[in-house]
CSV table of C-alpha atoms and ligand atoms in Angstrom, one decimal:
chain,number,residue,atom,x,y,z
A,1,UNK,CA,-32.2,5.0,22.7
A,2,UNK,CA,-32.9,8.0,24.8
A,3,UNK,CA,-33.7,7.3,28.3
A,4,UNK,CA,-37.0,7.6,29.3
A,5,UNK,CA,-36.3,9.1,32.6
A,6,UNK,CA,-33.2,10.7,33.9
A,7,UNK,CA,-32.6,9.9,37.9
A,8,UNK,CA,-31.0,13.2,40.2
A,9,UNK,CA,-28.2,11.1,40.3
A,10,UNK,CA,-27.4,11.3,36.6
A,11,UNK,CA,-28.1,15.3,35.9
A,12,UNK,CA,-25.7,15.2,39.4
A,13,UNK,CA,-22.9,13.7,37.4
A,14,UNK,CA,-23.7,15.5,34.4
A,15,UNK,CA,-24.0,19.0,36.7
A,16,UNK,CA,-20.2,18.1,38.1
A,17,UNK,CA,-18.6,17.2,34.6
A,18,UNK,CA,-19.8,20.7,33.6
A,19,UNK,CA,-18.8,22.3,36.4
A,20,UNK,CA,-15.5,20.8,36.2
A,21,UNK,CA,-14.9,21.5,32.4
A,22,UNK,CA,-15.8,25.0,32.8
A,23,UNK,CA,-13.7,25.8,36.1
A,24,UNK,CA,-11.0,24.4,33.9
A,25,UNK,CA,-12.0,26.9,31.0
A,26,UNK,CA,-11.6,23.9,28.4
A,27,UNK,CA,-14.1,25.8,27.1
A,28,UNK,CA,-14.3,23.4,23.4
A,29,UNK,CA,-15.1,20.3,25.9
A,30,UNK,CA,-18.0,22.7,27.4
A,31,UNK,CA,-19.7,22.9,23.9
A,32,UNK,CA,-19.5,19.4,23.3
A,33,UNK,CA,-20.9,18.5,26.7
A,34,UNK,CA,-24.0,20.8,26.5
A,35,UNK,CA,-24.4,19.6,22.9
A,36,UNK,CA,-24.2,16.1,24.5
A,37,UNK,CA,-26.5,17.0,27.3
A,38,UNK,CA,-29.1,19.0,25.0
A,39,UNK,CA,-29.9,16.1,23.5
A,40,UNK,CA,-30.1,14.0,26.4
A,41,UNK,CA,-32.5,16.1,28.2
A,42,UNK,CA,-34.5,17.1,25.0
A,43,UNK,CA,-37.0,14.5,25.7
A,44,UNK,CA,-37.3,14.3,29.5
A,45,UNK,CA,-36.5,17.7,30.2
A,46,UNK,CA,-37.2,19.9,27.5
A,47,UNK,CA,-37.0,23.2,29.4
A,48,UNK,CA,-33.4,22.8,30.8
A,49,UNK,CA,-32.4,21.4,27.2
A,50,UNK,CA,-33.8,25.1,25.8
A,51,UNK,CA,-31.6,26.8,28.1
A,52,UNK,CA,-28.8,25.0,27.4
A,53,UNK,CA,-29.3,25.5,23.9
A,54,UNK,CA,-29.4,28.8,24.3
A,55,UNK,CA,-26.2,28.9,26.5
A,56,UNK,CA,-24.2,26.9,23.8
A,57,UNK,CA,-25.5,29.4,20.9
A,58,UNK,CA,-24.5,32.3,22.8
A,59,UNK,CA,-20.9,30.5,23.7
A,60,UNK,CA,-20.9,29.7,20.1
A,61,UNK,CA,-21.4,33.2,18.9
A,62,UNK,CA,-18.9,34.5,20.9
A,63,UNK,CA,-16.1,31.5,20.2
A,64,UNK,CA,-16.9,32.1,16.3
A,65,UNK,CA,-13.4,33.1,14.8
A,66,UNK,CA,-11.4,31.5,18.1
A,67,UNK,CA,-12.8,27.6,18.4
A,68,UNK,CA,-10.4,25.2,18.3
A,69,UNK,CA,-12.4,23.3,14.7
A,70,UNK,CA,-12.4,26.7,12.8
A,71,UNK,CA,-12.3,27.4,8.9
A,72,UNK,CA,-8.7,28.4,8.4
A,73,UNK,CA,-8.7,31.7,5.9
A,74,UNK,CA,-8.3,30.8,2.3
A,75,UNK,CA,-4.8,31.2,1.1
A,76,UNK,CA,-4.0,28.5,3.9
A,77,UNK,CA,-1.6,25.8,3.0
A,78,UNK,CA,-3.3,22.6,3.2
A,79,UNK,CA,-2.3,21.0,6.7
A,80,UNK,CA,-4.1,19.7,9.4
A,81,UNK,CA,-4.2,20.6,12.8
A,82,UNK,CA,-5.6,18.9,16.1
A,83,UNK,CA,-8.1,20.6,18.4
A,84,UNK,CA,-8.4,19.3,22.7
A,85,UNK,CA,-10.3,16.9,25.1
A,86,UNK,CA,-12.6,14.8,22.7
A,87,UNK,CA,-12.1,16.6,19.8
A,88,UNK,CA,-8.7,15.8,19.3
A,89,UNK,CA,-9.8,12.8,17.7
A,90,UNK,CA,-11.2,14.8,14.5
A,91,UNK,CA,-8.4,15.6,12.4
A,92,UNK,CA,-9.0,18.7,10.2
A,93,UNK,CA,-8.0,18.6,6.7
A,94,UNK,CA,-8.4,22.1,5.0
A,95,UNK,CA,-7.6,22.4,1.5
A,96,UNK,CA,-9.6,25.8,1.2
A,97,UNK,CA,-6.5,27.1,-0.5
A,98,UNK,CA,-6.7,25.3,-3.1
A,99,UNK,CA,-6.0,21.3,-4.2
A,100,UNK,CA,-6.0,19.5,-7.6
A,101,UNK,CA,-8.9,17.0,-7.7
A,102,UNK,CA,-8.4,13.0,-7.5
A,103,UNK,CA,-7.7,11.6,-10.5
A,104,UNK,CA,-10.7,8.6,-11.5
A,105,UNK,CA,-12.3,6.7,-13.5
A,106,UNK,CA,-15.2,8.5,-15.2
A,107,UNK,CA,-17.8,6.6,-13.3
A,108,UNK,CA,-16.7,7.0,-9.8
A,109,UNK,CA,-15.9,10.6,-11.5
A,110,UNK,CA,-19.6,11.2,-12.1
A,111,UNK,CA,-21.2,9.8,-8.7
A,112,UNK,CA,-18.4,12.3,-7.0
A,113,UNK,CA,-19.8,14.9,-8.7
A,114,UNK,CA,-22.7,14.3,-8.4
A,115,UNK,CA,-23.0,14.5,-4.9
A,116,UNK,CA,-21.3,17.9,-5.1
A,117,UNK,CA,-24.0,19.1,-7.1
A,118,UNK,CA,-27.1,17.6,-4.8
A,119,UNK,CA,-25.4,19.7,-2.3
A,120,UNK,CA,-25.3,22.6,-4.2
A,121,UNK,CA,-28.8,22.5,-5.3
A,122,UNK,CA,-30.0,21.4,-2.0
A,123,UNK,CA,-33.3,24.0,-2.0
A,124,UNK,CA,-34.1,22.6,-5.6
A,125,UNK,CA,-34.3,18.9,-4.3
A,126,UNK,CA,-35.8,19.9,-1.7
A,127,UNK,CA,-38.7,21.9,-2.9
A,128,UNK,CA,-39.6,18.7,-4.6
A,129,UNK,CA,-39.3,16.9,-1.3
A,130,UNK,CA,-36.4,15.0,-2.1
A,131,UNK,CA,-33.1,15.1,0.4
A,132,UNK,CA,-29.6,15.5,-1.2
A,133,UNK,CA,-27.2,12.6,-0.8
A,134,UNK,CA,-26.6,13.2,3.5
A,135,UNK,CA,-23.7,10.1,3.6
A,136,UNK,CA,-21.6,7.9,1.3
A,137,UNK,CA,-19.0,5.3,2.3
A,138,UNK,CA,-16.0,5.2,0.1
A,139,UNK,CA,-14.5,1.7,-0.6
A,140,UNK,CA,-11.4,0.3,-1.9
A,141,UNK,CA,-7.9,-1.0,-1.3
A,142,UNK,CA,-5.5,1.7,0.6
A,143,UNK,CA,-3.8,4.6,-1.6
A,144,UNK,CA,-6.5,4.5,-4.4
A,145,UNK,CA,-7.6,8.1,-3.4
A,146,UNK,CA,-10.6,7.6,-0.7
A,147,UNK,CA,-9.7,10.3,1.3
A,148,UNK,CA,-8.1,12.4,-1.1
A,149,UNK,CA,-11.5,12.3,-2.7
A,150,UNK,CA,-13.0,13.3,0.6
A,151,UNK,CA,-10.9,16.2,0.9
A,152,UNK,CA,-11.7,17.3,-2.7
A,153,UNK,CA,-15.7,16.6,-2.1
A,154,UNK,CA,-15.0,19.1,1.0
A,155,UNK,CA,-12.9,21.8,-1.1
A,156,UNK,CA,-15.9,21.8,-3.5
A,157,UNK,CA,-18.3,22.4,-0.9
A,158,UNK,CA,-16.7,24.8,0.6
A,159,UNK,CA,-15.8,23.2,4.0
A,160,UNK,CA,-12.7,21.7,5.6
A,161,UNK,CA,-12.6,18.1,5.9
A,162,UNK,CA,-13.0,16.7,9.2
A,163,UNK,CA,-11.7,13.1,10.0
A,164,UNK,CA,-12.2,10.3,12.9
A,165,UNK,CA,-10.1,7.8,12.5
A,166,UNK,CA,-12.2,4.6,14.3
A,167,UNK,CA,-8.6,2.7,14.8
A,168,UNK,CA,-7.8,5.5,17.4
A,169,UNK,CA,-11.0,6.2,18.4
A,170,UNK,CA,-11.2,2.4,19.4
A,171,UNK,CA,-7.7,2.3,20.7
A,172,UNK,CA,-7.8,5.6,22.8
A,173,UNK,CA,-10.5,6.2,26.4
A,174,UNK,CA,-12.1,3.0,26.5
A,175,UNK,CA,-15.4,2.9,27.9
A,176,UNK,CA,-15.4,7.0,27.2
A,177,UNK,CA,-15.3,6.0,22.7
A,178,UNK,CA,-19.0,6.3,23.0
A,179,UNK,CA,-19.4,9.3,24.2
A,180,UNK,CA,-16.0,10.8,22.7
A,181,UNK,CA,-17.5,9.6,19.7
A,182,UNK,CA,-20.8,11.0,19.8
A,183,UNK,CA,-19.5,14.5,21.2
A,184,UNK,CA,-17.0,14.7,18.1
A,185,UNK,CA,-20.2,14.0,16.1
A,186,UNK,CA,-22.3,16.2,17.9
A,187,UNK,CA,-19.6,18.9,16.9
A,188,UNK,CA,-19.6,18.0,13.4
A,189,UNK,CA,-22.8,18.3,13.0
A,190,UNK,CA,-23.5,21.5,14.7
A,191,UNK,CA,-21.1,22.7,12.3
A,192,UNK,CA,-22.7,21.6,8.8
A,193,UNK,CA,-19.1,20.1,8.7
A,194,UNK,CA,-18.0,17.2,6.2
A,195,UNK,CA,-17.1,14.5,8.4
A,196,UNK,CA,-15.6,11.6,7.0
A,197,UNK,CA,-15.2,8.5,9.5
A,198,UNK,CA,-11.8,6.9,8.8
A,199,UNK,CA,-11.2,2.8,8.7
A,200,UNK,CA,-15.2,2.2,9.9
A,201,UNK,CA,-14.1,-1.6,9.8
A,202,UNK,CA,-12.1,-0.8,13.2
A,203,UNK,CA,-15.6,-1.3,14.9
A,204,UNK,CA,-16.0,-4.6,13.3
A,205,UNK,CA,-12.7,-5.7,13.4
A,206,UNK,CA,-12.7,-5.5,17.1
A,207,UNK,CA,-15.9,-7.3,18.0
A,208,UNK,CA,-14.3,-10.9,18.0
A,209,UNK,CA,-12.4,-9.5,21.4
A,210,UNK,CA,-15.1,-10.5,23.6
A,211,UNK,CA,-13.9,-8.4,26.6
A,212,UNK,CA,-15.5,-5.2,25.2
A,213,UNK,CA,-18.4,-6.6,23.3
A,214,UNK,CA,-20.4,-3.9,25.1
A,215,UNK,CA,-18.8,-1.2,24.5
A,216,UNK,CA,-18.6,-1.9,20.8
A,217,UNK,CA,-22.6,-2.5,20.5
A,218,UNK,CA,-22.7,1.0,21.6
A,219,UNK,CA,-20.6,2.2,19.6
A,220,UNK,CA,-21.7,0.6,16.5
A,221,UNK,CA,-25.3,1.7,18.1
A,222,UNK,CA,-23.9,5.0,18.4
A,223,UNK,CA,-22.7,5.3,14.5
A,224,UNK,CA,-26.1,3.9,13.3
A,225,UNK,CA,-28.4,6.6,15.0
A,226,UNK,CA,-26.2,9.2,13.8
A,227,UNK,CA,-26.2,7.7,10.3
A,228,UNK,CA,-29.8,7.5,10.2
A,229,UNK,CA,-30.2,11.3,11.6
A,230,UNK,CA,-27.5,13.2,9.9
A,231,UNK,CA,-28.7,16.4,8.8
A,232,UNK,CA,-28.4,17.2,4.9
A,233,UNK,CA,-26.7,20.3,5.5
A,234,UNK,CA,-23.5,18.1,6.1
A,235,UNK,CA,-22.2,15.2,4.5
A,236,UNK,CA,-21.3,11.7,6.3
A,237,UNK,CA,-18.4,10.3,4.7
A,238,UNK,CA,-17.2,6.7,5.7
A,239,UNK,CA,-14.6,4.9,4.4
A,240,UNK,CA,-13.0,0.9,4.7
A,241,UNK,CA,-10.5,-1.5,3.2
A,242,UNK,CA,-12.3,-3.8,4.3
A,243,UNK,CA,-16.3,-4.0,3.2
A,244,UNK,CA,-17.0,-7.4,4.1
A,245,UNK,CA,-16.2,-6.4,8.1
A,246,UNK,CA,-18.3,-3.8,8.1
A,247,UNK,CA,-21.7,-4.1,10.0
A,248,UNK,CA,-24.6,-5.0,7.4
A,249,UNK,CA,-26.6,-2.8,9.4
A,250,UNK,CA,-24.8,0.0,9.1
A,251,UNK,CA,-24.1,-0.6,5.8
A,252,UNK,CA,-27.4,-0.6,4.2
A,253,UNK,CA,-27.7,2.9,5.7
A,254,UNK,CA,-25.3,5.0,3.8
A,255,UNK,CA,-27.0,6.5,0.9
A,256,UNK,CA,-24.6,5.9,-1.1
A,257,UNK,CA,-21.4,3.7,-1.7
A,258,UNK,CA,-18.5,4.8,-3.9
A,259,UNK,CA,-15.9,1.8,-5.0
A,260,UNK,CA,-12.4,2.8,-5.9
A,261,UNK,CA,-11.0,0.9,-8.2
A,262,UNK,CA,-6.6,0.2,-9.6
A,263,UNK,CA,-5.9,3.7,-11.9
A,264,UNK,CA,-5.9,2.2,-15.5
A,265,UNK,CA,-3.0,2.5,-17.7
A,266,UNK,CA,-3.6,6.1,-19.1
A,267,UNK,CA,-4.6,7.4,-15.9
A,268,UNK,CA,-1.4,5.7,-14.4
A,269,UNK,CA,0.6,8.3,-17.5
A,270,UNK,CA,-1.4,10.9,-16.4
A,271,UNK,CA,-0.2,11.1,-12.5
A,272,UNK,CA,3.0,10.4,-13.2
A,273,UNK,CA,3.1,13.8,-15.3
A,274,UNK,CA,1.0,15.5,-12.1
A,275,UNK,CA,3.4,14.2,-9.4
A,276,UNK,CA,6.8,14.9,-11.6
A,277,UNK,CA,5.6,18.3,-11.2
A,278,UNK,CA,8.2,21.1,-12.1
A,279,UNK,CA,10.4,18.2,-13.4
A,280,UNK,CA,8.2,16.9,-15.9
A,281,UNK,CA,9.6,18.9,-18.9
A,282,UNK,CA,13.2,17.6,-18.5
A,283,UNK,CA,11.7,13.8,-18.0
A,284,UNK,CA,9.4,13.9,-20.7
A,285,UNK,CA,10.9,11.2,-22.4
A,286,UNK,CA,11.1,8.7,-19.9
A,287,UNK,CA,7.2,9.7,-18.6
A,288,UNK,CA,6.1,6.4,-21.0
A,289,UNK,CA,8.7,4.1,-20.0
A,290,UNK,CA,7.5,5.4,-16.3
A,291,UNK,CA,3.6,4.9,-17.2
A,292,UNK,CA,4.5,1.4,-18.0
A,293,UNK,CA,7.0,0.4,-14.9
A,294,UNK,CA,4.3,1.9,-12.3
A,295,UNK,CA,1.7,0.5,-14.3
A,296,UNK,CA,-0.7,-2.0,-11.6
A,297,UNK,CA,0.3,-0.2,-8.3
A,298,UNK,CA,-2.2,2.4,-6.8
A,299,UNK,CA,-1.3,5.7,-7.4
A,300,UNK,CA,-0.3,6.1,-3.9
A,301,UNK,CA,2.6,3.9,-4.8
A,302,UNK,CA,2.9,5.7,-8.3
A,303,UNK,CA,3.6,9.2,-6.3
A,304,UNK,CA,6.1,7.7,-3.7
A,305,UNK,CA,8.1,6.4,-6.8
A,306,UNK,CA,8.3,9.4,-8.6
A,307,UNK,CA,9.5,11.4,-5.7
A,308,UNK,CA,12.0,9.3,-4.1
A,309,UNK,CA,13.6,9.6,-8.5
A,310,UNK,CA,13.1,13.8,-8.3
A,311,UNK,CA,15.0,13.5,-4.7
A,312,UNK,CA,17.5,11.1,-6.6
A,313,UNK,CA,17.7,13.2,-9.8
A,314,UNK,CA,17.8,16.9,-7.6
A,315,UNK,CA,20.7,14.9,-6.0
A,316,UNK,CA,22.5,14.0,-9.3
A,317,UNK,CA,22.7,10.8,-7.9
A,318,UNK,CA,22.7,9.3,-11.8
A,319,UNK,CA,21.6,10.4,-14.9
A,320,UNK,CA,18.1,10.4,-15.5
A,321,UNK,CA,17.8,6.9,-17.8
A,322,UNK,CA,19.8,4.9,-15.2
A,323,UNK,CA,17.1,6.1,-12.7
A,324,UNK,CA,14.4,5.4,-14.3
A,325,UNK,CA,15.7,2.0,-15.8
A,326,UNK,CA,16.7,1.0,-11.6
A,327,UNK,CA,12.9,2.2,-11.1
A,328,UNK,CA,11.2,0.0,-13.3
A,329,UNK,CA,13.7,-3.2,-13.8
A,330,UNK,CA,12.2,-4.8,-10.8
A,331,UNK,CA,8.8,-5.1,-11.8
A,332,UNK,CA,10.1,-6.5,-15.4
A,333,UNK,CA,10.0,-9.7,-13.8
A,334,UNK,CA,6.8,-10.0,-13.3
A,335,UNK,CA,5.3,-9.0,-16.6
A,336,UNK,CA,4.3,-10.8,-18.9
A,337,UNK,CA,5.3,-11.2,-22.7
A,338,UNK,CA,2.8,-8.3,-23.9
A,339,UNK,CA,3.7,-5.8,-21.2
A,340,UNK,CA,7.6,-6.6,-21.4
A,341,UNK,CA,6.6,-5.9,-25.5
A,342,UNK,CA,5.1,-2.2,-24.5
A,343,UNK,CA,7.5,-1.6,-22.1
A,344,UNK,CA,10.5,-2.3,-24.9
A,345,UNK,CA,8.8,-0.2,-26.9
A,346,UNK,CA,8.4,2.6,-24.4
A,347,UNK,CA,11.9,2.7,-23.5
A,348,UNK,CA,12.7,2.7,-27.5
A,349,UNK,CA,10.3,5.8,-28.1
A,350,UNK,CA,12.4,7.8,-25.2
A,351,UNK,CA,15.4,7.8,-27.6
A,352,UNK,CA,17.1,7.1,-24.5
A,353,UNK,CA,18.4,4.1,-24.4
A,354,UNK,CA,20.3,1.5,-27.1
A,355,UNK,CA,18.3,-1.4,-28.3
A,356,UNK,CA,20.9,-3.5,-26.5
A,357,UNK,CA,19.9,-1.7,-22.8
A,358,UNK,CA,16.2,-2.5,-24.2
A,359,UNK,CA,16.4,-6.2,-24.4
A,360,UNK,CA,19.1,-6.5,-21.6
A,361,UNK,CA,16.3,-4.9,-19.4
A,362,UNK,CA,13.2,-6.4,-20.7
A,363,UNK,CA,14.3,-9.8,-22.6
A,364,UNK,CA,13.2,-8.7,-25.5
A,365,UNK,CA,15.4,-9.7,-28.8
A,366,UNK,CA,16.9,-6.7,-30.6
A,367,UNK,CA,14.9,-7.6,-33.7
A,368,UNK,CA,11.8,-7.2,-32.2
A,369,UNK,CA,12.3,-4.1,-31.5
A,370,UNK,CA,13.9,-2.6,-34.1
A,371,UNK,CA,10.8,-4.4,-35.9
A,372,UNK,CA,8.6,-2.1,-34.0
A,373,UNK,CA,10.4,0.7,-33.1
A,374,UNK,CA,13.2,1.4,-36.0
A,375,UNK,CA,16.7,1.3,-35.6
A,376,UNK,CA,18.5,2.1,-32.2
A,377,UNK,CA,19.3,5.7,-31.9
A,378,UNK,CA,22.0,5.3,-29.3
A,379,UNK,CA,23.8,2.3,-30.1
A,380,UNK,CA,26.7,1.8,-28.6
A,381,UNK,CA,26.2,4.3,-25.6
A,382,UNK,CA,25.2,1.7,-22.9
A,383,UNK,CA,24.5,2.2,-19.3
A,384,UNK,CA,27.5,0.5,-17.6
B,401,ATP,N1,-7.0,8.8,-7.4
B,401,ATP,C1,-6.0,9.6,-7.0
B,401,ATP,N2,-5.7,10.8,-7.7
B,401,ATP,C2,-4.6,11.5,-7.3
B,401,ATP,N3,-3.8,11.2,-6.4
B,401,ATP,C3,-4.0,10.0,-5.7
B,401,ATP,C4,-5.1,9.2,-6.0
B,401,ATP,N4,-5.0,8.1,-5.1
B,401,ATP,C5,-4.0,8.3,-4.3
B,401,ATP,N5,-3.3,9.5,-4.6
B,401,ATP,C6,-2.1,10.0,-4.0
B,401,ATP,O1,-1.8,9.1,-2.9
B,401,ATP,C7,-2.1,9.8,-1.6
B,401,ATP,C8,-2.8,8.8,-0.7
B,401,ATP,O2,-4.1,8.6,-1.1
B,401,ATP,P1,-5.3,8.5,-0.1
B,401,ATP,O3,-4.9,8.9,1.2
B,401,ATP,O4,-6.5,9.2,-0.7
B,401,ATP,O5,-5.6,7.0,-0.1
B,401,ATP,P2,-6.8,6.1,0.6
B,401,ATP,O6,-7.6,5.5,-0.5
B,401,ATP,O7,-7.5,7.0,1.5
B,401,ATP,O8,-5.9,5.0,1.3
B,401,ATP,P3,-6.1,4.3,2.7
B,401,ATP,O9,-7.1,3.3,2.6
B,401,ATP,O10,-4.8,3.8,3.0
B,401,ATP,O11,-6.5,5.4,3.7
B,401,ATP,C9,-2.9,11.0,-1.9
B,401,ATP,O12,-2.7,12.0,-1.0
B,401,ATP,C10,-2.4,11.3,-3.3
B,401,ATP,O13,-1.2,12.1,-3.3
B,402,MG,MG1,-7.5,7.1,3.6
């Protein structure tokens, strides 16, 4: 809530934190504060909130091309970078070079999408009096692609990706996260940016600690307004591992909510061709047997697998088939009769391995899979 009245005493403080911020030329923290104190003043004193509108448009102007948040030019490996005083808690994520979209289930596929395209066809929606999609919250377990998605919902717009991470927004300035947070999204805003607020359960997560109850109420009180008013020339993001800590209240808010889902099998095949890269021609054989092993994990797990094999394969630390066989023996155990079946037959279909390697690996009897798979094509050339 706005305050009704602001006393000397306040605009004092507010007069000294601005004086002090611009002797020390951090000139970044001097946009956030007048974006801060614009709106503070908007309602009580709406003549020295016009001036200091028109001082931060004129700073703006003139800072366009040297802020510390700015577009990096296209061509730009994708990196991040951090930016001072309160915005170095936004993290900038700009793929403007160029990325490869997530890889997802048609569904959550389509909903992407179509928020893209709301965006794009904001004046269309709007002429009808309808608002695009302004903020989404992204769910699911870690490494399923929430803020890769992010990332690519920025690239299509156009627009880096900005990210506040909660956990360190909650961990770092303590009794200052309100208005650290509030400046950062201030900034964002100003900027039309895509902002996508990282682990949002932090807030909730920390409310049990009763020592900072208060500042957590205006935090969360913080988040909610600035749910409620984001502007749809940007787009909200928020996204949790954990749904059920998040605040019902700021829940129901989001416009829309995007669950992330375990990759299914052939989208499992598919990554595992995208991450082997320039090595995927010489393991095309083994890419089934591979699908199969990695088969259940997210495909943050797939990726890690598949590079720490190219490392072990650029190092000629074994030949290929022994690789992948150490890669995928340790999740044989826990597969059942069907899966142990496909991955048999997967490792059979390579032409890599004897039928004898097969059924040592997945306890599948010979027969069987010469049943399904004809007759071994490297019998007697074992792995020792
Ligand atoms: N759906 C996907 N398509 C393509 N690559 C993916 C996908 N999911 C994960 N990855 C790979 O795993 C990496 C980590 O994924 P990401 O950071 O998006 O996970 P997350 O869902 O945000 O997890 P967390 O909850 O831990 O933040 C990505 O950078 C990408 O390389
Ligand atoms: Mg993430």
């Amino acid at each position: 809530m706005p305050p009704k009245t602001t006393s000397i005493d306040e605009i004092a403080v507010d007069f000294a934190t601005l004086a002090r911020l611009a002797a020390s030329q951090a000139h970044d923290d001097v946009r956030l504060l007048l974006a801060r104190l614009i709106r503070k003043y908007r309602v009580t004193h709406p003549e020295l909130a016009a001036q200091l509108d028109s001082s931060l448009k004129t700073s703006q102007t003139r800072a366009a091309g040297g802020a510390a948040l700015r577009r990096e030019t296209p061509g730009h490996v994708a990196g991040t970078q951090q930016a001072d005083g309160a915005l170095s808690l936004i993290k900038v994520f700009d793929d403007l070079g160029g990325m490869e979209g997530p890889l997802l289930p048609a569904m959550l596929k389509r909903d992407i999408e179509g928020i893209v395209s709301e965006r794009r066809q904001r004046e269309a929606l709007l002429a009808r009096g309808i608002s695009p999609t302004r903020s989404a919250v992204l769910v699911g377990a870690p490494g399923l692609g929430k803020t890769l998605s992010a990332r690519w919902i920025a690239y299509q717009l156009g627009k880096p990706l900005w990210v506040l991470d909660l956990t360190s927004v909650m961990s770092s300035l303590l009794g200052k996260t309100g208005s650290n947070l509030r400046a950062a999204m201030d900034h964002a805003k100003a900027n039309s940016a895509v902002l996508l607020l990282d682990e949002v359960d932090a807030i909730a997560k920390r409310r049990s600690d009763e020592s900072d109850v208060g500042e957590l109420k205006r935090l969360v009180t913080v988040i909610l307004q600035e749910v409620d008013q984001w502007p749809d020339t940007g787009l909200l993001l928020a996204a949790t591992n954990h749904p059920e800590l998040v605040d019902p209240a700021l829940w129901r808010r989001f416009d829309a909510v995007l669950t992330f889902g375990p990759p299914d099998a052939a989208t499992t095949a598919i990554a595992v061709r995208r991450f082997l890269g320039q090595d995927l021609t010489e393991f095309e054989p083994w890419v089934g047997t591979l699908a199969v092993g990695l088969q259940g994990g997210s495909l943050s797990e797939v990726e890690r697998a598949i590079k720490s094999i190219r490392r072990a394969h650029a190092l000629e630390q074994a030949t290929i088939e022994e690789l992948v066989a150490r890669l995928v023996e340790p999740g044989i155990d826990g597969m059942d009769k069907t899966q142990r079946l496909e991955m048999a037959l997967q490792m059979a279909r390579s032409g890599q391995y004897s039928h004898q390697e097969i059924s040592r690996l997945t306890g599948i009897a010979r027969d069987t899979i010469r049943k399904h798979a004809g007759p071994s094509p490297r019998r007697g050339r074992g792995m020792k």
